[in-house]
Short mmCIF file of C-alpha atoms and ligand atoms in Angstrom, two decimals:
data_model
loop_
_atom_site.label_atom_id
_atom_site.label_comp_id
_atom_site.label_asym_id
_atom_site.label_seq_id
_atom_site.Cartn_x
_atom_site.Cartn_y
_atom_site.Cartn_z
CA UNK A 175 10.28 29.19 0.25
CA UNK A 176 8.61 25.94 -0.76
CA UNK A 177 9.61 22.34 -0.21
CA UNK A 178 7.90 19.32 -1.75
CA UNK A 179 4.70 18.58 0.19
CA UNK A 180 4.76 15.87 2.85
CA UNK A 181 2.35 15.47 5.69
CA UNK A 182 2.94 17.17 8.99
CA UNK A 183 3.51 20.82 8.05
CA UNK A 184 1.27 22.06 10.85
CA UNK A 185 3.04 25.42 10.96
CA UNK A 186 2.11 26.30 7.37
CA UNK A 187 -1.50 25.22 7.98
CA UNK A 188 -1.69 27.23 11.21
CA UNK A 189 -0.52 30.39 9.41
CA UNK A 190 -2.87 29.85 6.52
CA UNK A 191 -5.87 29.29 8.78
CA UNK A 192 -4.91 31.92 11.35
CA UNK A 193 -5.13 29.34 14.14
CA UNK A 194 -2.70 28.08 16.75
CA UNK A 195 -1.09 24.70 15.97
CA UNK A 196 -2.72 23.36 19.11
CA UNK A 197 -6.15 23.89 17.49
CA UNK A 198 -5.37 21.64 14.53
CA UNK A 199 -5.77 17.88 14.34
CA UNK A 200 -2.97 16.47 12.24
CA UNK A 201 -3.93 13.23 10.49
CA UNK A 202 -1.36 13.91 7.77
CA UNK A 203 1.70 12.70 9.70
CA UNK A 204 1.31 9.29 11.32
CA UNK A 205 2.59 9.75 14.85
CA UNK A 206 1.85 7.50 17.85
CA UNK A 207 -1.44 8.89 19.22
CA UNK A 208 -0.31 8.05 22.79
CA UNK A 209 2.62 10.44 22.35
CA UNK A 210 6.23 9.77 23.40
CA UNK A 211 7.23 7.64 26.38
CA UNK A 212 6.85 9.47 29.72
CA UNK A 213 10.55 8.72 30.41
CA UNK A 214 11.55 10.53 27.20
CA UNK A 215 9.36 13.50 28.14
CA UNK A 216 10.99 13.71 31.58
CA UNK A 217 14.46 13.60 30.04
CA UNK A 218 13.52 16.47 27.73
CA UNK A 219 12.33 18.47 30.71
CA UNK A 220 15.82 18.19 32.18
CA UNK A 221 17.66 18.65 28.89
CA UNK A 222 19.07 22.12 29.53
CA UNK A 223 22.22 20.61 31.08
CA UNK A 224 22.91 18.98 27.71
CA UNK A 225 23.01 22.28 25.85
CA UNK A 226 26.43 23.55 26.89
CA UNK A 227 28.49 20.79 25.19
CA UNK A 228 28.63 19.46 21.68
CA UNK A 229 26.59 16.29 21.28
CA UNK A 230 28.26 12.88 21.29
CA UNK A 231 29.29 12.78 17.61
CA UNK A 232 28.88 9.01 17.33
CA UNK A 233 25.82 8.62 19.60
CA UNK A 234 27.50 5.97 21.78
CA UNK A 235 24.73 5.49 24.34
CA UNK A 236 21.94 5.34 21.80
CA UNK A 237 23.84 2.89 19.60
CA UNK A 238 24.60 0.75 22.65
CA UNK A 239 20.89 0.82 23.59
CA UNK A 240 20.00 -0.26 20.04
CA UNK A 241 22.61 -3.01 20.21
CA UNK A 242 21.02 -4.34 23.40
CA UNK A 243 17.51 -3.96 21.99
CA UNK A 244 18.33 -5.88 18.80
CA UNK A 245 20.95 -8.16 20.32
CA UNK A 246 23.77 -7.16 17.97
CA UNK A 247 26.87 -4.96 17.93
CA UNK A 248 26.77 -1.13 18.23
CA UNK A 249 28.94 -1.00 15.08
CA UNK A 250 25.95 -2.22 13.09
CA UNK A 251 24.05 1.05 13.67
CA UNK A 252 24.35 4.61 12.42
CA UNK A 253 22.14 7.36 13.88
CA UNK A 254 20.83 10.12 11.66
CA UNK A 255 18.87 13.36 11.83
CA UNK A 256 15.67 11.46 11.10
CA UNK A 257 15.70 8.61 8.62
CA UNK A 258 15.33 11.33 5.99
CA UNK A 259 18.97 12.36 6.46
CA UNK A 260 20.02 8.75 5.90
CA UNK A 261 17.83 8.37 2.79
CA UNK A 262 19.67 11.37 1.34
CA UNK A 263 23.11 10.02 2.34
CA UNK A 264 22.69 6.72 0.59
CA UNK A 265 23.10 7.53 -3.13
CA UNK A 266 26.46 9.26 -2.65
CA UNK A 267 27.75 6.96 0.11
CA UNK A 268 26.98 3.77 -1.82
CA UNK A 269 27.48 5.30 -5.26
CA UNK A 270 24.01 4.32 -6.38
CA UNK A 271 23.36 5.51 -9.92
CA UNK A 272 20.14 3.71 -10.81
CA UNK A 273 17.62 2.84 -8.11
CA UNK A 274 14.65 0.50 -8.54
CA UNK A 275 11.77 1.67 -6.34
CA UNK A 276 8.82 -0.52 -5.36
CA UNK A 277 5.86 1.89 -5.57
CA UNK A 278 3.56 3.62 -5.04
CA UNK A 279 5.58 4.87 -2.11
CA UNK A 280 7.26 7.66 -0.14
CA UNK A 281 8.54 10.39 -2.50
CA UNK A 282 11.81 11.06 -0.70
CA UNK A 283 13.62 8.06 -2.27
CA UNK A 284 13.22 9.47 -5.77
CA UNK A 285 14.00 12.98 -4.48
CA UNK A 286 17.30 11.75 -2.99
CA UNK A 287 18.26 10.14 -6.30
CA UNK A 288 17.36 13.29 -8.23
CA UNK A 289 19.48 15.33 -5.88
CA UNK A 290 22.43 13.00 -6.44
CA UNK A 291 21.95 13.10 -10.23
CA UNK A 292 20.90 9.43 -10.36
CA UNK A 293 18.19 7.59 -12.22
CA UNK A 294 15.05 5.88 -10.93
CA UNK A 295 12.93 3.00 -12.27
CA UNK A 296 9.73 1.78 -10.64
CA UNK A 297 7.65 -1.35 -10.33
CA UNK A 298 4.12 -0.53 -9.19
CA UNK A 299 1.67 -2.34 -6.94
CA UNK A 300 -1.80 -2.44 -8.48
CA UNK A 301 -5.08 -1.29 -7.00
CA UNK A 302 -6.83 -4.49 -8.07
CA UNK A 303 -4.31 -6.47 -5.97
CA UNK A 304 -5.05 -4.29 -2.94
CA UNK A 305 -1.65 -2.65 -3.59
CA UNK A 306 0.18 -5.83 -2.59
CA UNK A 307 3.90 -5.02 -3.14
CA UNK A 308 4.99 -6.71 -6.40
CA UNK A 309 8.17 -8.37 -5.12
CA UNK A 310 8.28 -11.00 -7.88
CA UNK A 311 8.22 -8.17 -10.40
CA UNK A 312 10.96 -6.37 -8.46
CA UNK A 313 13.11 -9.53 -8.55
CA UNK A 314 12.64 -9.78 -12.31
CA UNK A 315 13.37 -6.06 -12.82
CA UNK A 316 16.55 -6.34 -10.73
CA UNK A 317 17.74 -9.29 -12.74
CA UNK A 318 16.96 -7.63 -16.07
CA UNK A 319 18.29 -4.25 -14.94
CA UNK A 320 21.60 -5.67 -13.71
CA UNK A 321 22.63 -6.19 -17.34
CA UNK A 322 23.67 -3.17 -19.35
CA UNK A 323 20.44 -1.23 -19.80
CA UNK A 324 19.55 0.71 -22.91
CA UNK A 325 20.68 4.26 -22.39
CA UNK A 326 21.25 4.48 -18.63
CA UNK A 327 23.47 2.79 -16.06
CA UNK A 328 22.45 -0.71 -14.87
CA UNK A 329 20.20 -0.92 -11.80
CA UNK A 330 22.51 -1.04 -8.79
CA UNK A 331 20.02 -0.84 -5.90
CA UNK A 332 16.44 -1.55 -4.90
CA UNK A 333 14.33 0.36 -2.38
CA UNK A 334 11.42 -1.22 -0.55
CA UNK A 335 9.33 0.42 2.15
CA UNK A 336 8.06 -2.27 4.55
CA UNK A 337 5.35 -1.80 5.63
CA UNK A 338 4.78 0.57 2.78
CA UNK A 339 3.61 4.16 3.00
CA UNK A 340 1.04 5.24 1.93
CA UNK A 341 -0.57 1.85 1.13
CA UNK A 342 0.00 0.17 4.52
CA UNK A 343 0.88 -3.14 2.85
CA UNK A 344 3.62 -5.31 4.33
CA UNK A 345 5.80 -8.03 2.81
CA UNK A 346 6.84 -11.12 4.76
CA UNK A 347 10.42 -11.07 6.05
CA UNK A 348 11.25 -14.26 4.09
CA UNK A 349 10.33 -12.57 0.79
CA UNK A 350 12.32 -9.45 1.62
CA UNK A 351 15.32 -11.61 2.53
CA UNK A 352 15.05 -13.35 -0.81
CA UNK A 353 15.04 -9.97 -2.57
CA UNK A 354 18.04 -8.81 -0.52
CA UNK A 355 20.04 -12.00 -1.10
CA UNK A 356 19.42 -12.02 -4.83
CA UNK A 357 20.37 -8.35 -5.08
CA UNK A 358 23.58 -8.98 -3.11
CA UNK A 359 24.49 -11.91 -5.35
CA UNK A 360 24.55 -9.54 -8.32
CA UNK A 361 26.36 -6.79 -6.41
CA UNK A 362 23.21 -4.65 -6.03
CA UNK A 363 22.23 -2.87 -2.80
CA UNK A 364 18.93 -3.54 -1.06
CA UNK A 365 17.52 -0.75 1.10
CA UNK A 366 14.52 -1.52 3.26
CA UNK A 367 12.75 1.40 4.91
CA UNK A 368 11.22 -0.04 8.09
CA UNK A 369 10.09 3.32 9.45
CA UNK A 370 6.68 1.85 10.27
CA UNK A 371 7.80 -1.70 11.13
CA UNK A 372 7.50 -1.14 14.89
CA UNK A 373 3.81 -1.86 14.30
CA UNK A 374 4.50 -5.30 12.74
CA UNK A 375 7.91 -6.46 13.97
CA UNK A 376 7.47 -9.92 12.40
CA UNK A 377 8.21 -8.39 8.97
CA UNK A 378 11.52 -6.81 10.06
CA UNK A 379 14.90 -7.91 8.77
CA UNK A 380 16.45 -6.93 12.10
CA UNK A 381 15.21 -10.07 13.86
CA UNK A 382 18.02 -12.01 12.18
CA UNK A 383 21.43 -11.14 10.74
CA UNK A 384 21.01 -8.47 8.06
CA UNK A 385 22.04 -9.85 4.64
CA UNK A 386 25.16 -8.46 2.91
CA UNK A 387 24.70 -5.21 0.93
CA UNK A 388 21.45 -4.54 2.81
CA UNK A 389 20.58 -1.41 4.76
CA UNK A 390 17.56 -1.21 7.04
CA UNK A 391 16.22 2.25 7.93
CA UNK A 392 14.24 2.91 11.10
CA UNK A 393 12.89 6.01 12.83
CA UNK A 394 12.00 7.45 16.22
CA UNK A 395 9.44 9.69 14.54
CA UNK A 396 6.35 7.48 14.20
CA UNK A 397 6.03 4.75 16.81
CA UNK A 398 8.17 6.56 19.39
CA UNK A 399 6.29 9.80 18.74
CA UNK A 400 9.32 12.12 18.49
CA UNK A 401 9.00 13.84 15.07
CA UNK A 402 10.25 17.21 16.31
CA UNK A 403 13.55 15.78 17.60
CA UNK A 404 14.66 14.20 14.29
CA UNK A 405 16.18 10.82 15.11
CA UNK A 406 16.39 7.80 12.83
CA UNK A 407 18.91 5.04 12.26
CA UNK A 408 20.39 2.73 9.68
CA UNK A 409 21.28 -0.88 10.50
CA UNK A 410 23.42 -3.28 8.51
CA UNK A 411 26.90 -4.80 8.37
CA UNK A 412 29.53 -2.77 10.27
CA UNK A 413 31.61 -2.08 7.13
CA UNK A 414 28.54 -0.63 5.39
CA UNK A 415 27.79 1.59 8.38
CA UNK A 416 31.36 2.93 8.20
CA UNK A 417 30.83 3.72 4.53
CA UNK A 418 27.70 5.72 5.38
CA UNK A 419 29.29 7.48 8.35
CA UNK A 420 31.99 8.89 6.09
CA UNK A 421 29.32 10.89 4.24
CA UNK A 422 27.47 12.25 7.29
CA UNK A 423 28.04 15.82 8.48
CA UNK A 424 29.39 15.98 12.07
CA UNK A 425 26.99 16.36 15.04
CA UNK A 426 23.86 15.91 13.01
CA UNK A 427 21.93 14.47 15.97
CA UNK A 428 21.59 16.75 18.99
CA UNK A 429 22.06 15.53 22.55
CA UNK A 430 18.47 15.93 23.89
CA UNK A 431 17.35 13.89 20.87
CA UNK A 432 19.92 11.13 21.54
CA UNK A 433 18.94 10.94 25.20
CA UNK A 434 15.16 10.97 24.61
CA UNK A 435 15.40 8.34 21.87
CA UNK A 436 17.41 6.05 24.14
CA UNK A 437 14.85 6.32 26.94
CA UNK A 438 11.94 5.87 24.53
CA UNK A 439 13.51 2.69 23.17
CA UNK A 440 13.98 1.28 26.66
CA UNK A 441 10.39 2.00 27.77
CA UNK A 442 8.89 -1.39 26.88
CA UNK A 443 5.75 -0.69 28.86
CA UNK A 444 4.82 2.35 26.76
CA UNK A 445 5.65 0.39 23.59
CA UNK A 446 3.31 -2.44 24.57
CA UNK A 447 0.49 -0.02 25.40
CA UNK A 448 1.03 1.77 22.09
CA UNK A 449 0.81 -1.46 20.10
CA UNK A 450 -2.30 -2.65 21.91
CA UNK A 451 -4.01 0.70 21.38
CA UNK A 452 -3.18 0.75 17.66
CA UNK A 453 -4.45 -2.78 17.01
CA UNK A 454 -7.83 -1.96 18.50
CA UNK A 455 -8.34 1.58 17.27
CA UNK A 456 -7.11 0.92 13.73
CA UNK A 457 -9.63 -1.92 13.35
CA UNK A 458 -12.46 0.23 14.71
CA UNK A 459 -11.52 3.27 12.57
CA UNK A 460 -11.28 1.08 9.47
CA UNK A 461 -14.70 -0.44 10.13
CA UNK A 462 -16.27 3.00 10.57
CA UNK A 463 -14.58 4.36 7.43
CA UNK A 464 -15.86 1.40 5.42
CA UNK A 465 -19.39 2.30 6.53
CA UNK A 466 -19.20 5.76 4.93
CA UNK A 467 -20.99 5.50 1.56
CA UNK A 468 -18.50 4.88 -1.26
CA UNK A 469 -15.38 4.96 0.97
CA UNK A 470 -12.85 2.14 0.65
CA UNK A 471 -10.15 1.93 3.33
CA UNK A 472 -7.33 -0.54 2.60
CA UNK A 473 -6.10 -2.85 5.37
CA UNK A 474 -2.88 -1.59 6.94
CA UNK A 475 -0.02 -2.99 9.01
CA UNK A 476 1.01 0.54 10.11
CA UNK A 477 -0.57 3.41 12.07
CA UNK A 478 -2.38 4.94 9.10
CA UNK A 479 -5.01 3.93 6.56
CA UNK A 480 -5.06 4.58 2.83
CA UNK A 481 -8.62 5.48 1.89
CA UNK A 482 -10.20 5.77 -1.52
CA UNK A 483 -13.00 8.33 -1.57
CA UNK A 484 -16.35 7.89 -3.33
CA UNK A 485 -16.32 8.09 -7.13
CA UNK A 486 -17.37 11.72 -7.45
CA UNK A 487 -15.04 13.13 -4.79
CA UNK A 488 -11.52 14.20 -5.64
CA UNK A 489 -8.92 13.99 -2.88
CA UNK A 490 -7.79 17.61 -3.31
CA UNK A 491 -11.30 18.93 -2.71
CA UNK A 492 -11.88 16.81 0.39
CA UNK A 493 -8.46 17.65 1.82
CA UNK A 494 -9.06 21.40 1.52
CA UNK A 495 -12.57 21.14 2.91
CA UNK A 496 -11.27 19.21 5.96
CA UNK A 497 -8.41 21.69 6.34
CA UNK A 498 -10.86 24.58 6.71
CA UNK A 499 -12.20 22.69 9.73
CA UNK A 500 -8.70 22.30 11.18
CA UNK A 501 -8.39 18.64 10.16
CA UNK A 502 -5.20 17.94 8.21
CA UNK A 503 -5.09 14.81 6.08
CA UNK A 504 -2.62 13.63 3.46
CA UNK A 505 -3.60 14.13 -0.18
CA UNK A 506 -2.16 11.14 -2.06
CA UNK A 507 -3.67 11.96 -5.44
CA UNK A 508 -0.29 12.95 -6.86
CA UNK A 509 1.58 9.91 -5.61
CA UNK A 510 2.49 8.09 -8.85
CA UNK A 511 0.46 4.86 -8.99
CA UNK A 512 -2.48 6.00 -6.82
CA UNK A 513 -5.86 7.35 -7.93
CA UNK A 514 -6.95 10.99 -7.61
CA UNK A 515 -9.38 9.88 -4.86
CA UNK A 516 -6.68 8.63 -2.47
CA UNK A 517 -6.04 10.09 0.95
CA UNK A 518 -3.98 8.81 3.88
CA UNK A 519 -5.28 9.12 7.43
CA UNK A 520 -3.22 8.67 10.57
CA UNK A 521 -4.97 6.63 13.25
CA UNK A 522 -5.29 9.04 16.18
CA UNK A 523 -7.23 8.88 19.45
CA UNK A 524 -10.76 7.54 19.36
CA UNK A 525 -12.25 11.03 19.92
CA UNK A 526 -10.11 12.57 17.14
CA UNK A 527 -10.96 9.78 14.72
CA UNK A 528 -14.66 10.19 15.47
CA UNK A 529 -14.39 13.89 14.73
CA UNK A 530 -12.84 13.15 11.36
CA UNK A 531 -15.48 10.50 10.61
CA UNK A 532 -18.25 13.05 11.27
CA UNK A 533 -16.60 15.66 9.05
CA UNK A 534 -16.02 13.16 6.23
CA UNK A 535 -19.56 11.89 6.49
CA UNK A 536 -20.92 15.44 6.10
CA UNK A 537 -18.72 16.14 3.06
CA UNK A 538 -19.88 12.92 1.42
CA UNK A 539 -23.52 13.68 2.20
CA UNK A 540 -23.24 17.27 0.85
CA UNK A 541 -21.64 16.02 -2.36
CA UNK A 542 -24.56 13.66 -3.03
CA UNK A 543 -21.97 10.94 -3.67
C1 LIG B 116 8.11 5.80 4.75
C2 LIG B 116 8.85 6.89 5.43
N1 LIG B 116 10.17 6.78 5.60
C3 LIG B 116 10.87 7.76 6.21
C4 LIG B 116 10.24 8.89 6.68
C5 LIG B 116 11.07 9.94 7.33
O1 LIG B 116 10.99 9.86 8.72
P1 LIG B 116 11.96 10.66 9.67
O2 LIG B 116 11.09 11.54 10.47
O3 LIG B 116 12.65 9.62 10.50
O4 LIG B 116 12.91 11.44 8.84
C6 LIG B 116 8.88 9.06 6.52
C7 LIG B 116 8.22 10.27 6.98
O5 LIG B 116 7.12 10.61 6.66
C8 LIG B 116 8.14 8.02 5.88
O6 LIG B 116 6.83 8.12 5.71
#
């Protein structure tokens, strides 16, 4: 059985290479290199008492913790089985038939629309602009697309990933608000995927009241380092959250996951350490990558770097060569809008990053690039 490729399938790689997962270094999924909060780990150690009851179907404690964290009402949150579950709920719950996507970006938005039988249009950031998200173009496309389009239904929603994966580029909150307000004025939805915004909170829409017809998606996978538990959330106006809840299967978030996510959120000390570490190590890793002949890393507001390889090296070849050494990186050559030399690297520990730098340096040297 095959699913569309994302990063993070360490189990497939381990089988293919005949190695234990523990002997792989996964740079393909961007997970906090400091791991989850110690409080969350302790809670998971004691989780067996949570197994003999159904989970809280509406995640009361976690929603209350989010309400306290963001200083708003618990009714403004919906918890999902990872933000991926919520991405897939949206087209049916909001009856989106034609989504405008600001790319190049995460493939799951288009996949969710395809699954729901909807249509997708894209505006693309350009390499020569450092992949700066083209919000002015998105505003124009929304305006034009709100009128009866030729052939398909009018555009009824826009999707922005902020900061964006895999480019790492972030838009200022004021610009995103403008996009959201203009969309709402025309009756269009605005969905902002802030899965990586924990690394640059100043860009988040959650610092103020979320505009009407706007949904913000967040995750406990990346910054909180809990990818295996599957917890994400949507935030927005209470009436919109009720609309989404109606489409969600019951008990989709298990109880150990609810409990660990709550404790991770409340562990401000671990969060501060994680942010400090990322600021320093990302800058160092980027500097070292830029020193490799022909390599161009793009600046990033998240915990990964988009890197363009030297002219003669294709991403697919480098990715498979690194994989043979147990180093998994994300091949972005098939992401529409990126070049066939694009890879995405998670920022991991200093020792892990150095290991990858050595391996990349050897590949580049051997290729004569
Ligand atoms: C931009 C973006 N949004 C959402 C997700 C899904 O995250 P989750 O683990 O919360 O389902 C990912 C995962 O790779 C992602 O990169």
